PDB file of C-alpha atoms in Angstrom:
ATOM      1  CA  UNK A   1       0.000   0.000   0.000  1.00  0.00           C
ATOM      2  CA  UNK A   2       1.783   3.048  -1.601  1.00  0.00           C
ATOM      3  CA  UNK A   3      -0.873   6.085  -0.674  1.00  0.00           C
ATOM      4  CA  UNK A   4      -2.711   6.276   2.219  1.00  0.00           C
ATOM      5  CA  UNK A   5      -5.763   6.571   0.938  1.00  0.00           C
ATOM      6  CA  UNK A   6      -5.633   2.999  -0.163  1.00  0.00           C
ATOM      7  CA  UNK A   7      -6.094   2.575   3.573  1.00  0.00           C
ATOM      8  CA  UNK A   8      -9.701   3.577   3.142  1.00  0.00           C
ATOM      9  CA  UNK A   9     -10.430   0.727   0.214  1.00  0.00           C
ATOM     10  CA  UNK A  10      -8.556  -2.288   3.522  1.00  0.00           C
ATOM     11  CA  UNK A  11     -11.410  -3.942   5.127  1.00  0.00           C
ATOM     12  CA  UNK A  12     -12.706  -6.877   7.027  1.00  0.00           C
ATOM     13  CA  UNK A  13     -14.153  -9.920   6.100  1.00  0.00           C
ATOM     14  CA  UNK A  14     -16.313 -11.826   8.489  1.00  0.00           C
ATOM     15  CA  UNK A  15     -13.828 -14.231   9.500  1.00  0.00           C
ATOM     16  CA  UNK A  16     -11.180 -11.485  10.431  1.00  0.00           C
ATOM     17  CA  UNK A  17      -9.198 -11.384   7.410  1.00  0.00           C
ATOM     18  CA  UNK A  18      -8.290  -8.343   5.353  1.00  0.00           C
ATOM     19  CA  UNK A  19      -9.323  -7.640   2.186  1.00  0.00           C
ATOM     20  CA  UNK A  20      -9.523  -4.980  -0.319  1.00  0.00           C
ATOM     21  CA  UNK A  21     -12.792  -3.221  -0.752  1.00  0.00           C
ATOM     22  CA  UNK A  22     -14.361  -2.554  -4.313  1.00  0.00           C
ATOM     23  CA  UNK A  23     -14.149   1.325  -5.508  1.00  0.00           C
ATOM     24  CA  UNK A  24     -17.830   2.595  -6.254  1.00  0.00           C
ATOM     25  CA  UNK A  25     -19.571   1.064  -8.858  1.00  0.00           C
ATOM     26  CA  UNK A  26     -19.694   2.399 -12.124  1.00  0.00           C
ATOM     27  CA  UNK A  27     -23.363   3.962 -13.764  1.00  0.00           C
ATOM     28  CA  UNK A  28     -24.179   0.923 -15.543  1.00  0.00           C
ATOM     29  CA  UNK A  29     -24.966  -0.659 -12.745  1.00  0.00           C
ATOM     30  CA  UNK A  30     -27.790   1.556 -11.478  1.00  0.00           C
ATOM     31  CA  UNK A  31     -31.448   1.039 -12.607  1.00  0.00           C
ATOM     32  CA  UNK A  32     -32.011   4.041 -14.311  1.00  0.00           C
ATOM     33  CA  UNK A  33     -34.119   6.903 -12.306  1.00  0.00           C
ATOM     34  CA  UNK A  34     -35.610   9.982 -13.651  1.00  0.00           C
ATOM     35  CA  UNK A  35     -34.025  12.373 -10.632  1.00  0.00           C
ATOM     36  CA  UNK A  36     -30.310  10.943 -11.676  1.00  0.00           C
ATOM     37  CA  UNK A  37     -31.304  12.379 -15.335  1.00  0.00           C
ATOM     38  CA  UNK A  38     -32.960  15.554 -13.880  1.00  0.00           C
ATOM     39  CA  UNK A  39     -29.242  16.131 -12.094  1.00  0.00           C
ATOM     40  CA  UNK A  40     -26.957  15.612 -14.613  1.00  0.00           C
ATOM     41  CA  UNK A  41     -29.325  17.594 -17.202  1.00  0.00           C
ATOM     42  CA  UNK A  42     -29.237  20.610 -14.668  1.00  0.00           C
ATOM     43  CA  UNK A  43     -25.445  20.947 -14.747  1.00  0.00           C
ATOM     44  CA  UNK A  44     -25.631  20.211 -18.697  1.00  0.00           C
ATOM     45  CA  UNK A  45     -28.210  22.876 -18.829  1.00  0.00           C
ATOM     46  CA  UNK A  46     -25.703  25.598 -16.533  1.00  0.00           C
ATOM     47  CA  UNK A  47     -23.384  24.470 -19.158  1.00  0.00           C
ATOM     48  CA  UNK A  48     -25.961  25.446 -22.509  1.00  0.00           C
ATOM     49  CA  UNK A  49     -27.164  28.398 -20.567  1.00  0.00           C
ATOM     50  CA  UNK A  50     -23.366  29.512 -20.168  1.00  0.00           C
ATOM     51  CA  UNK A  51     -22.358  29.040 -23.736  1.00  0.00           C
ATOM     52  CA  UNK A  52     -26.006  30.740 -25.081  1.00  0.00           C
ATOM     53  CA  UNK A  53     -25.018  33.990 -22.502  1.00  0.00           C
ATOM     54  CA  UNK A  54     -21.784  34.202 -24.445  1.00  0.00           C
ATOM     55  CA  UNK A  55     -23.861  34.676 -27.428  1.00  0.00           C
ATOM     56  CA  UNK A  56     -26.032  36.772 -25.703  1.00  0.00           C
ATOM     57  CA  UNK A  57     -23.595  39.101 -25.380  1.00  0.00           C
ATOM     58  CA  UNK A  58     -22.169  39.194 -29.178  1.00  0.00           C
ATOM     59  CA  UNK A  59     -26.105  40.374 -29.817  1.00  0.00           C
ATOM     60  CA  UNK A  60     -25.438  43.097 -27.162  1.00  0.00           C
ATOM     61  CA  UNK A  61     -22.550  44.027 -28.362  1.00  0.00           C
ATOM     62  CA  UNK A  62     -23.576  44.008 -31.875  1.00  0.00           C
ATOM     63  CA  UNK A  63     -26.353  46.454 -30.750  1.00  0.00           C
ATOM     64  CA  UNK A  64     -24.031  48.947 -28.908  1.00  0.00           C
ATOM     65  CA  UNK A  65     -21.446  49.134 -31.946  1.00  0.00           C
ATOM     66  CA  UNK A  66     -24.433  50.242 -34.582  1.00  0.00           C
ATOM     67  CA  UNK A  67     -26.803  49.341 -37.420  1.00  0.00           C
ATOM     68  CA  UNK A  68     -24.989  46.635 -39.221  1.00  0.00           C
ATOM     69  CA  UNK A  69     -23.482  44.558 -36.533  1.00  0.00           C
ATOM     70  CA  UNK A  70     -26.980  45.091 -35.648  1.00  0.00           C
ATOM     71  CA  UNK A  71     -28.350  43.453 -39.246  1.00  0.00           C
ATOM     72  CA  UNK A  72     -25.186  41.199 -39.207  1.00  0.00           C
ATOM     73  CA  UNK A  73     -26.433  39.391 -35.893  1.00  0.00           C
ATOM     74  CA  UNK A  74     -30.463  39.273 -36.910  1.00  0.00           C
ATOM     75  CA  UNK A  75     -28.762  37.295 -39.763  1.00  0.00           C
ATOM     76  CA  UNK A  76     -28.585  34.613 -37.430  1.00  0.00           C
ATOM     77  CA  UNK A  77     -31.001  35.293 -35.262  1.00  0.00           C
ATOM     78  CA  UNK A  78     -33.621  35.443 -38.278  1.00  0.00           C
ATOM     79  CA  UNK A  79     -32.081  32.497 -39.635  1.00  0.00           C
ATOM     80  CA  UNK A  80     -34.203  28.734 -39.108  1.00  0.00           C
ATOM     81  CA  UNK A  81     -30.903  27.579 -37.078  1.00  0.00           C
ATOM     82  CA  UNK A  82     -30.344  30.314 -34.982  1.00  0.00           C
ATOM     83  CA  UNK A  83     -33.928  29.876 -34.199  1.00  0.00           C
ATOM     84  CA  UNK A  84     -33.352  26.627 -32.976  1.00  0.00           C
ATOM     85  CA  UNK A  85     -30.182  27.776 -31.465  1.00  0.00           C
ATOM     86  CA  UNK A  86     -32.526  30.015 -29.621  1.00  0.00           C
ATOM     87  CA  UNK A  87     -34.884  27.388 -28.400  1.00  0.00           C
ATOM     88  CA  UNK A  88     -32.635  25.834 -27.013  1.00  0.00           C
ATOM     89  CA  UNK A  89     -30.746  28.032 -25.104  1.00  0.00           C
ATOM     90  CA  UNK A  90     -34.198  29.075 -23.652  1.00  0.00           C
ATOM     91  CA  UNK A  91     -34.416  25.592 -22.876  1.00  0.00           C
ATOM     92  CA  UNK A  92     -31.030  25.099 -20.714  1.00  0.00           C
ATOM     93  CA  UNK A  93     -32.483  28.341 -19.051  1.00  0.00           C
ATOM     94  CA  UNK A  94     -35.408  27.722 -18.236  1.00  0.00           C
ATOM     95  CA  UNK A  95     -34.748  24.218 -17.064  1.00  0.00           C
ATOM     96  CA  UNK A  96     -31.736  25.574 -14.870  1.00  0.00           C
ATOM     97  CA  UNK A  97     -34.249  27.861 -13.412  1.00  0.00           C
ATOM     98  CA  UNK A  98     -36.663  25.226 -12.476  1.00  0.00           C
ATOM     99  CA  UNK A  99     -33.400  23.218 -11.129  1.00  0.00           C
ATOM    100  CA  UNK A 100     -31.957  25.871  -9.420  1.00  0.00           C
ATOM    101  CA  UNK A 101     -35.504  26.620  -7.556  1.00  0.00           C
ATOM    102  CA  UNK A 102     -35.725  23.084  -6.442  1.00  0.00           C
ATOM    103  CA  UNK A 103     -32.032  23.127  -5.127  1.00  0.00           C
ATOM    104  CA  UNK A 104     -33.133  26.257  -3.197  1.00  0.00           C
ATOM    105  CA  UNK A 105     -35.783  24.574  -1.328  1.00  0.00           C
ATOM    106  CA  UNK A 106     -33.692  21.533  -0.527  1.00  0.00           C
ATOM    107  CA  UNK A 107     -31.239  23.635   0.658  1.00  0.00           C
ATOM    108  CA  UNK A 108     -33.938  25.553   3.059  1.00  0.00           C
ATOM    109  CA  UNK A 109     -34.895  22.187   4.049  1.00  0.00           C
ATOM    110  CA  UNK A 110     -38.488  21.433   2.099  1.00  0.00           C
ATOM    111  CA  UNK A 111     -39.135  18.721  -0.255  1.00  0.00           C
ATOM    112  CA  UNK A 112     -36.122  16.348   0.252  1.00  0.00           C
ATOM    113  CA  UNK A 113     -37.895  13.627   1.358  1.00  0.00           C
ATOM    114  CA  UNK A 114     -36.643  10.538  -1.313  1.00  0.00           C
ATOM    115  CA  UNK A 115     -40.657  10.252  -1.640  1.00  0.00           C
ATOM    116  CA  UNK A 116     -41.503  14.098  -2.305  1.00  0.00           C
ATOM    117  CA  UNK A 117     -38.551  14.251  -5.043  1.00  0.00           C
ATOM    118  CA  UNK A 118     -39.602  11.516  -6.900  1.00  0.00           C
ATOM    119  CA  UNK A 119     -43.282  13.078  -6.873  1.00  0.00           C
ATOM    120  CA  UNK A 120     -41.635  16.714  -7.660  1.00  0.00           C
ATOM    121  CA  UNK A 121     -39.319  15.063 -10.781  1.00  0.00           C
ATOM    122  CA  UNK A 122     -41.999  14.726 -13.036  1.00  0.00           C
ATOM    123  CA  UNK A 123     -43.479  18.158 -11.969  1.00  0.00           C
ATOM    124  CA  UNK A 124     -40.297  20.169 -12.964  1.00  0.00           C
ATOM    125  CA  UNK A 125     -40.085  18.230 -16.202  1.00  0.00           C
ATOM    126  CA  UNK A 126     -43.947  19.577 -17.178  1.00  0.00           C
ATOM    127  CA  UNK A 127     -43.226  23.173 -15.721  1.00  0.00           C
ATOM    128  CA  UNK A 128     -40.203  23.013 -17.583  1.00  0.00           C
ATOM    129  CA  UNK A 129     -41.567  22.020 -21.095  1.00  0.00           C
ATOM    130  CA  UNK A 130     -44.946  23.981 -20.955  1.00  0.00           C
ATOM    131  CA  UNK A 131     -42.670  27.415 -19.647  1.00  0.00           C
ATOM    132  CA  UNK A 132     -40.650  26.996 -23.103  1.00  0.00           C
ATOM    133  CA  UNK A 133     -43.536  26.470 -25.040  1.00  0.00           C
ATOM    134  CA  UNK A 134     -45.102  29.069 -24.151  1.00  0.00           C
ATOM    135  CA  UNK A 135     -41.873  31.590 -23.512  1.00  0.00           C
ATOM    136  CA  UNK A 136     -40.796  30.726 -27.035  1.00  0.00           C
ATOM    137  CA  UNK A 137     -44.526  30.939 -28.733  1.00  0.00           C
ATOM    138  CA  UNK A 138     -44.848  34.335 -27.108  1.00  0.00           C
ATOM    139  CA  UNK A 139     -41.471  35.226 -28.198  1.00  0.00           C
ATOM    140  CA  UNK A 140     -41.442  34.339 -31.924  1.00  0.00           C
ATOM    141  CA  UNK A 141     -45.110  36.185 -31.943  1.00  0.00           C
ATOM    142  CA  UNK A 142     -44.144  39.412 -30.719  1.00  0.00           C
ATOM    143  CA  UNK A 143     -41.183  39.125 -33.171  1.00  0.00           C
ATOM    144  CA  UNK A 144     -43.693  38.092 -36.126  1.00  0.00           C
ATOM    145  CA  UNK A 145     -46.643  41.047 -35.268  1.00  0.00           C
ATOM    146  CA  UNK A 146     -43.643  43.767 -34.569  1.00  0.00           C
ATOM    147  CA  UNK A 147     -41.949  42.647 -38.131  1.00  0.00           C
ATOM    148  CA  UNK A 148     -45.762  42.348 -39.820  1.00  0.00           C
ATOM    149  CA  UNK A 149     -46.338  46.189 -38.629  1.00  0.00           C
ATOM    150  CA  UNK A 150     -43.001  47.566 -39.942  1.00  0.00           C
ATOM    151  CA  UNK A 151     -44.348  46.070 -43.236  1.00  0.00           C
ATOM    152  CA  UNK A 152     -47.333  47.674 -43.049  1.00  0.00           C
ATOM    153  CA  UNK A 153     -46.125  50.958 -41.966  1.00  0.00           C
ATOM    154  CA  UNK A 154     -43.247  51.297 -45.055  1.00  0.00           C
TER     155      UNK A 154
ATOM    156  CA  UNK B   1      -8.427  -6.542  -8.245  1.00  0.00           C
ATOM    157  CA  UNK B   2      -7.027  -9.869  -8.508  1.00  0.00           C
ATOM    158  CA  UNK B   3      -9.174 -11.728  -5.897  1.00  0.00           C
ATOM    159  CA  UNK B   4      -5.944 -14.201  -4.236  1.00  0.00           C
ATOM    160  CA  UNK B   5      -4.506 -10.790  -3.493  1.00  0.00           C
ATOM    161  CA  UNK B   6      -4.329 -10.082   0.030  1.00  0.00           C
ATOM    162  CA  UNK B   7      -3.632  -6.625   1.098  1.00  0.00           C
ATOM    163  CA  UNK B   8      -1.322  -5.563   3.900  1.00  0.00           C
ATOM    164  CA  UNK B   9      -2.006  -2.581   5.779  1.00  0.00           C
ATOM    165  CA  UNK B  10       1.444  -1.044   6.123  1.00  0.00           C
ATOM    166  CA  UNK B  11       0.740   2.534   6.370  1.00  0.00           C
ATOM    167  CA  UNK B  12       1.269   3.207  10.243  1.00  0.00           C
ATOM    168  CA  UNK B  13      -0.896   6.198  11.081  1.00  0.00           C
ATOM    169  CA  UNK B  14      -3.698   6.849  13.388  1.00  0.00           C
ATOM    170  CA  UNK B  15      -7.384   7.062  12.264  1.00  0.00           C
ATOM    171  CA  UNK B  16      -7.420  10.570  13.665  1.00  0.00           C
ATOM    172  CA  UNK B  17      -4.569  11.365  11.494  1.00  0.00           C
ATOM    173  CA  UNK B  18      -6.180   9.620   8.232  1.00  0.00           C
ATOM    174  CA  UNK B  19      -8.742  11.504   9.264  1.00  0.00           C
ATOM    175  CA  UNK B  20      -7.193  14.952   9.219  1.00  0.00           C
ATOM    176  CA  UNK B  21      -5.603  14.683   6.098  1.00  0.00           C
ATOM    177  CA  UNK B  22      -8.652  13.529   4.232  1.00  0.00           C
ATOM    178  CA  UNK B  23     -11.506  15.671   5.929  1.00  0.00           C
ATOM    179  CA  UNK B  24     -12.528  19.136   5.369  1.00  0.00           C
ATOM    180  CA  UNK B  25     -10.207  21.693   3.127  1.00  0.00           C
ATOM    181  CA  UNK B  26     -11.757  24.759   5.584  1.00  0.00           C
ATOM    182  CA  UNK B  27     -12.858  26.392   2.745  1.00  0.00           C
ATOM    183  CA  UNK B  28     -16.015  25.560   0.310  1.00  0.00           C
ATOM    184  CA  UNK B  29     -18.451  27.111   2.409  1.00  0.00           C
ATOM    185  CA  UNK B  30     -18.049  30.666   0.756  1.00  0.00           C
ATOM    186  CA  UNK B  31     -17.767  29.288  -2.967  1.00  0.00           C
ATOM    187  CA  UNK B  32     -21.212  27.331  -2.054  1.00  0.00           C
ATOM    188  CA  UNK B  33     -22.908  30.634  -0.159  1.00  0.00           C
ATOM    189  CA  UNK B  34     -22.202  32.482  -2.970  1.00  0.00           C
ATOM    190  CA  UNK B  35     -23.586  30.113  -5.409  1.00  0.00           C
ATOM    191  CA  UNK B  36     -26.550  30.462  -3.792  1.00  0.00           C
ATOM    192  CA  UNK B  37     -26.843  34.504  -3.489  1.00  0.00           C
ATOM    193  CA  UNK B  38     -26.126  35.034  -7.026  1.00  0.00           C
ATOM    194  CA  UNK B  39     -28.750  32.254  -7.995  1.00  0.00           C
ATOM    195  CA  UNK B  40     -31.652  33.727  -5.756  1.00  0.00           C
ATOM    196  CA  UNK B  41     -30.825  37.429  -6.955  1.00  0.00           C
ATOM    197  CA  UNK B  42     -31.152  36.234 -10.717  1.00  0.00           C
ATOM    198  CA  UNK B  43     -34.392  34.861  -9.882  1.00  0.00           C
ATOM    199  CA  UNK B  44     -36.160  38.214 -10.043  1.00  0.00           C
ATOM    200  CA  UNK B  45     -33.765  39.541 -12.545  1.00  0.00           C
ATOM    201  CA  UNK B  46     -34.359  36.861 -15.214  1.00  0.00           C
ATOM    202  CA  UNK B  47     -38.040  37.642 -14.334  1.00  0.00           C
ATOM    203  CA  UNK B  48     -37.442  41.175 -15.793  1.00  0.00           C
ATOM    204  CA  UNK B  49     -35.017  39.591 -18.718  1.00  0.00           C
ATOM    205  CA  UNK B  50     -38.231  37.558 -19.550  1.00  0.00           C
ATOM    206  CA  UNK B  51     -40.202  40.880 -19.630  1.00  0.00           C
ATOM    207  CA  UNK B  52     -37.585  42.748 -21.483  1.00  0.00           C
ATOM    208  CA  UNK B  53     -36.714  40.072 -24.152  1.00  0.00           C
ATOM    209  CA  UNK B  54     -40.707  40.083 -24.804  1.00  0.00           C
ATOM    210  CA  UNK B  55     -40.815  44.179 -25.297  1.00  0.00           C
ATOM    211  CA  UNK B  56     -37.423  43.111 -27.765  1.00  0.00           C
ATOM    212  CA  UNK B  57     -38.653  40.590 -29.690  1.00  0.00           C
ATOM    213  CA  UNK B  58     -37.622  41.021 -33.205  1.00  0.00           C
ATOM    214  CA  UNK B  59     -36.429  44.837 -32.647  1.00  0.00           C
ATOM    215  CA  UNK B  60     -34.519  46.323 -34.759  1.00  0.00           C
ATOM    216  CA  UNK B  61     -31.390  48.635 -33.755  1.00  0.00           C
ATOM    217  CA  UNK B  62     -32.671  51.524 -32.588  1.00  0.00           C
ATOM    218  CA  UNK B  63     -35.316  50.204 -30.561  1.00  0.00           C
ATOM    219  CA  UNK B  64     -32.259  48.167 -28.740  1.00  0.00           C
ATOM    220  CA  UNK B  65     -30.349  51.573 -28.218  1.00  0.00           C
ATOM    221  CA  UNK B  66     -33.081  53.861 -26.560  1.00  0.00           C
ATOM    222  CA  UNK B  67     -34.069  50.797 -24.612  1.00  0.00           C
ATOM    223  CA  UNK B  68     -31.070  50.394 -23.303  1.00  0.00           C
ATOM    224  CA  UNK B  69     -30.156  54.564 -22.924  1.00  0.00           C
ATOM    225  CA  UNK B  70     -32.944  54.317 -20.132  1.00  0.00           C
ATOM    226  CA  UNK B  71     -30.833  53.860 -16.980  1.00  0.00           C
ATOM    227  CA  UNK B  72     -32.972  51.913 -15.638  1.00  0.00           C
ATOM    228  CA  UNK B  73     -33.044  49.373 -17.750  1.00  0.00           C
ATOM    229  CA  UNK B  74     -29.318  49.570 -18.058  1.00  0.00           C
ATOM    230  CA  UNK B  75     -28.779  49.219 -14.007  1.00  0.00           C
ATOM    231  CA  UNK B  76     -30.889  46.104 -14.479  1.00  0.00           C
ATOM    232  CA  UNK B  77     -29.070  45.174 -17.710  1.00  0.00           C
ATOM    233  CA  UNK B  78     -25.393  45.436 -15.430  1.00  0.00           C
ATOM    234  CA  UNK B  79     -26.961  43.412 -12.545  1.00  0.00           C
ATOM    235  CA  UNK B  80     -27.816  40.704 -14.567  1.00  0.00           C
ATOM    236  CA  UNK B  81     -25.074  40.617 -16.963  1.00  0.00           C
ATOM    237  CA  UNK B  82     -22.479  40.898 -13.719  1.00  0.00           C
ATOM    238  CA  UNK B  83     -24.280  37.953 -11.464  1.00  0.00           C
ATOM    239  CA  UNK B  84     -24.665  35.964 -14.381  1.00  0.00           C
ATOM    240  CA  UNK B  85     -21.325  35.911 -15.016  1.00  0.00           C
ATOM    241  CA  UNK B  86     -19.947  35.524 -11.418  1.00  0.00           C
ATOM    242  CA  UNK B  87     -22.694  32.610 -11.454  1.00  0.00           C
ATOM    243  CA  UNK B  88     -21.919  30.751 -14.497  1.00  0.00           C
ATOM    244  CA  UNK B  89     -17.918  31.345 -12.893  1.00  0.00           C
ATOM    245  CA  UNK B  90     -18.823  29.315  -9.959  1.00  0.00           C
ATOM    246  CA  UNK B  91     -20.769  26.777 -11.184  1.00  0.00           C
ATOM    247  CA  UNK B  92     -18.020  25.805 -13.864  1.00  0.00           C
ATOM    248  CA  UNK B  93     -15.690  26.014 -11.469  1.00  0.00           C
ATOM    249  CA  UNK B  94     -17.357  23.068  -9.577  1.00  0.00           C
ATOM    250  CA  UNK B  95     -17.397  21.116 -12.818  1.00  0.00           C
ATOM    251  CA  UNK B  96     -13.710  21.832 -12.794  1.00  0.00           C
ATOM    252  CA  UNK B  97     -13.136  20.551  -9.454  1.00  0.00           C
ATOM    253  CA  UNK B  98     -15.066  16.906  -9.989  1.00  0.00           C
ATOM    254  CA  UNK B  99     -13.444  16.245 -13.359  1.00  0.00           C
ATOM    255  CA  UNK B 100      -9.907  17.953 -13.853  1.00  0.00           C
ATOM    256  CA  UNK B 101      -7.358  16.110 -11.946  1.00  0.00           C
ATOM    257  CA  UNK B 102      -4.172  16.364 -11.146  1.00  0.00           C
ATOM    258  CA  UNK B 103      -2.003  19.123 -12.467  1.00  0.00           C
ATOM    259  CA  UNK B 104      -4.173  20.319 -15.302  1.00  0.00           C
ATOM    260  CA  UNK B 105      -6.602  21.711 -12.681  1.00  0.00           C
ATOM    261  CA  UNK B 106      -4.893  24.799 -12.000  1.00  0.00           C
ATOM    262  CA  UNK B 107      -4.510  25.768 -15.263  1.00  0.00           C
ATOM    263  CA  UNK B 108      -8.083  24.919 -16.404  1.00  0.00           C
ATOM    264  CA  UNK B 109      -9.112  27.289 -13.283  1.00  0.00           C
ATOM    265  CA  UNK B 110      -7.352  30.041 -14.302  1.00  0.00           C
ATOM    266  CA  UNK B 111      -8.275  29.565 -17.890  1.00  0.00           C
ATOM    267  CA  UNK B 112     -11.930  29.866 -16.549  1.00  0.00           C
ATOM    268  CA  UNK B 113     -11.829  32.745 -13.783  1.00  0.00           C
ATOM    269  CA  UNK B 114      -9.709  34.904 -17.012  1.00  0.00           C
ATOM    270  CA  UNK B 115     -12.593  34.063 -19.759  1.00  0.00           C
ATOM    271  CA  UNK B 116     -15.395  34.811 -17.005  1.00  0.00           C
ATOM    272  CA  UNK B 117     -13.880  38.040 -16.113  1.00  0.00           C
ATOM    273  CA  UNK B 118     -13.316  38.687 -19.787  1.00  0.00           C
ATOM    274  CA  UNK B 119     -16.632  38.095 -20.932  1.00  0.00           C
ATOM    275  CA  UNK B 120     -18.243  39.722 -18.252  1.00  0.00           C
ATOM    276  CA  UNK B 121     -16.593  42.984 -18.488  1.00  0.00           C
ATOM    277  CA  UNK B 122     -17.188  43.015 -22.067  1.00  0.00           C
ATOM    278  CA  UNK B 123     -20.633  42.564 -21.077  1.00  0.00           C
ATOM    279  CA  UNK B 124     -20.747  45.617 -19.295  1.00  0.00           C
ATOM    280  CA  UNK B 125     -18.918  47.494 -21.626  1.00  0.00           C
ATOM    281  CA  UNK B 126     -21.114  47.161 -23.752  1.00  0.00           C
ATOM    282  CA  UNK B 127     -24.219  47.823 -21.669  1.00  0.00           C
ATOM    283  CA  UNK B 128     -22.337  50.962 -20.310  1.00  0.00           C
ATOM    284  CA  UNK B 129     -21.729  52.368 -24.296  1.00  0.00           C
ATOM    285  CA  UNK B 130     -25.439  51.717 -24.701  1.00  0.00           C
ATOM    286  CA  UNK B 131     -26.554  53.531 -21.798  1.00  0.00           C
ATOM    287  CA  UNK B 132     -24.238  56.262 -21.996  1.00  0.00           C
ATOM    288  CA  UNK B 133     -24.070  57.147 -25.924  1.00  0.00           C
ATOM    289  CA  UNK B 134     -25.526  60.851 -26.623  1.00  0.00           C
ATOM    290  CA  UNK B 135     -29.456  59.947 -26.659  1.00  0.00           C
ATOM    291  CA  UNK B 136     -30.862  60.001 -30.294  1.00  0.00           C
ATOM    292  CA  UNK B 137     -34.226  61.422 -29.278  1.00  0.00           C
ATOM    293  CA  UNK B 138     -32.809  65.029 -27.866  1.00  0.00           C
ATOM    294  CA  UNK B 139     -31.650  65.946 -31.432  1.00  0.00           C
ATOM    295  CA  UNK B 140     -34.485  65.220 -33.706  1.00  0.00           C
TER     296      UNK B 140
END
């Protein structure tokens, strides 16, 4: 034994001798659970959110510098893949949102009962879905009716 | 592990000593705290973000640049941009910690805290030359 935390994996076996203990077991093993997906998918989603903020920022900045960065980033923003692009960065944020609430609470002490998170899992995935749906239908309408107008009005 | 191998324990130190140099680093509360802060003061920012992005919705330039020449919008606009930054910092920073080992993690925290600063102050630069460029209502 070379580190000393191998000293941690040394243990007993019933009839006294020592033995060494398995590390932790590898995902595969588990039965798969929605609240182990609903984890990992909130640090993914921090992760989506972070990238789509950096973007966020090129579409401020684009703004600030004048009228054609200003056409140069609708480009993308107009375009069927930045669309998407869009969708799902509202997504990761509003997913990391719902997340973040739900860590808020545990951390006050409410809802961490193993029963009460399996029954809020499912909850967070339908608030999740039906906030994009309807964040992204009322975004891409406001953006349709305000380009409709300036249509009408040249 | 090959199961006919039996281990030795050969390291002689205490389990109070094991137990010092594996327990708590002292530190971690803060970086946790203030994961925490930031995340409950963007809840009622993105709020307004959600209202805001709604009144932008397919705006063209000049909308974007009165909008944002209204100081309060911009004061929002700062708040949000720095928290989210100092947010998305820590969190990635914890993603850091559980998967960069060895000597590569210092490097790949520095490389983080440097583009997080960097993005985030041209953030606010850029919310700043919005909200303080000559407003292009006065003249006409």
């Amino acid at each position: 034994m070379q580190d000393v935390r191998d000293a941690l994996y040394i243990g007993h076996r019933s009839d006294g001798t020592l033995t060494r203990r398995p590390m932790s077991p590898h995902l595969q093993v588990y039965r798969f659970r929605l609240s182990m997906f609903l984890s990992i998918a909130n640090r993914a989603a921090g992760v989506a959110a972070a990238a789509g903020s950096v973007l966020g920022v090129c579409w401020l900045n684009a703004a600030s510098k004048g009228p054609e960065s200003f056409k140069k980033v609708q480009k993308v923003t107009r375009n069927p893949l930045g669309k998407l692009a869009l969708a799902g960065w509202t997504l990761a944020l509003v997913y990391h949102f719902v997340a973040g609430l739900r860590h808020l609470a545990w951390d006050a002490g409410y809802r961490f009962e193993k029963k009460e998170i399996n029954e809020d899992g499912p909850v967070a995935v339908g608030v999740t879905v039906g906030a994009t749906l309807v964040l992204l239908a009322s975004i891409f309408g406001v953006a349709a009716c305000r380009s409709r107008k300036k249509k009408k009005a040249s | 592990m090959n199961a006919s191998h039996t281990p030795r324990i050969d390291v002689m130190r205490s389990q109070l000593g094991r137990a010092r140099g594996l327990g708590s680093a002292k530190t971690g509360v803060d970086h946790w705290w203030l994961e925490r802060m930031s995340a409950v003061a963007l809840v009622p920012l993105s709020g307004w973000f959600v209202l805001q992005v709604l009144r932008l919705a397919g705006a063209e330039q000049q909308d974007v640049v009165e909008w944002g020449g209204k100081p309060a919008n911009a004061s929002m606009l700062l708040a949000l941009m720095v928290l989210t930054f100092y947010h998305m910092q820590l969190g990635l920073q914890v993603i850091i910690d559980d998967y960069v080992h060895g000597k590569a993690h210092l490097p790949a925290s520095l490389l983080l805290k440097g583009a997080a600063l960097l993005i985030g102050l041209f953030a606010v630069i850029a919310v700043l030359k919005l909200a303080l460029a000559p407003s292009t209502k006065a003249g006409a």
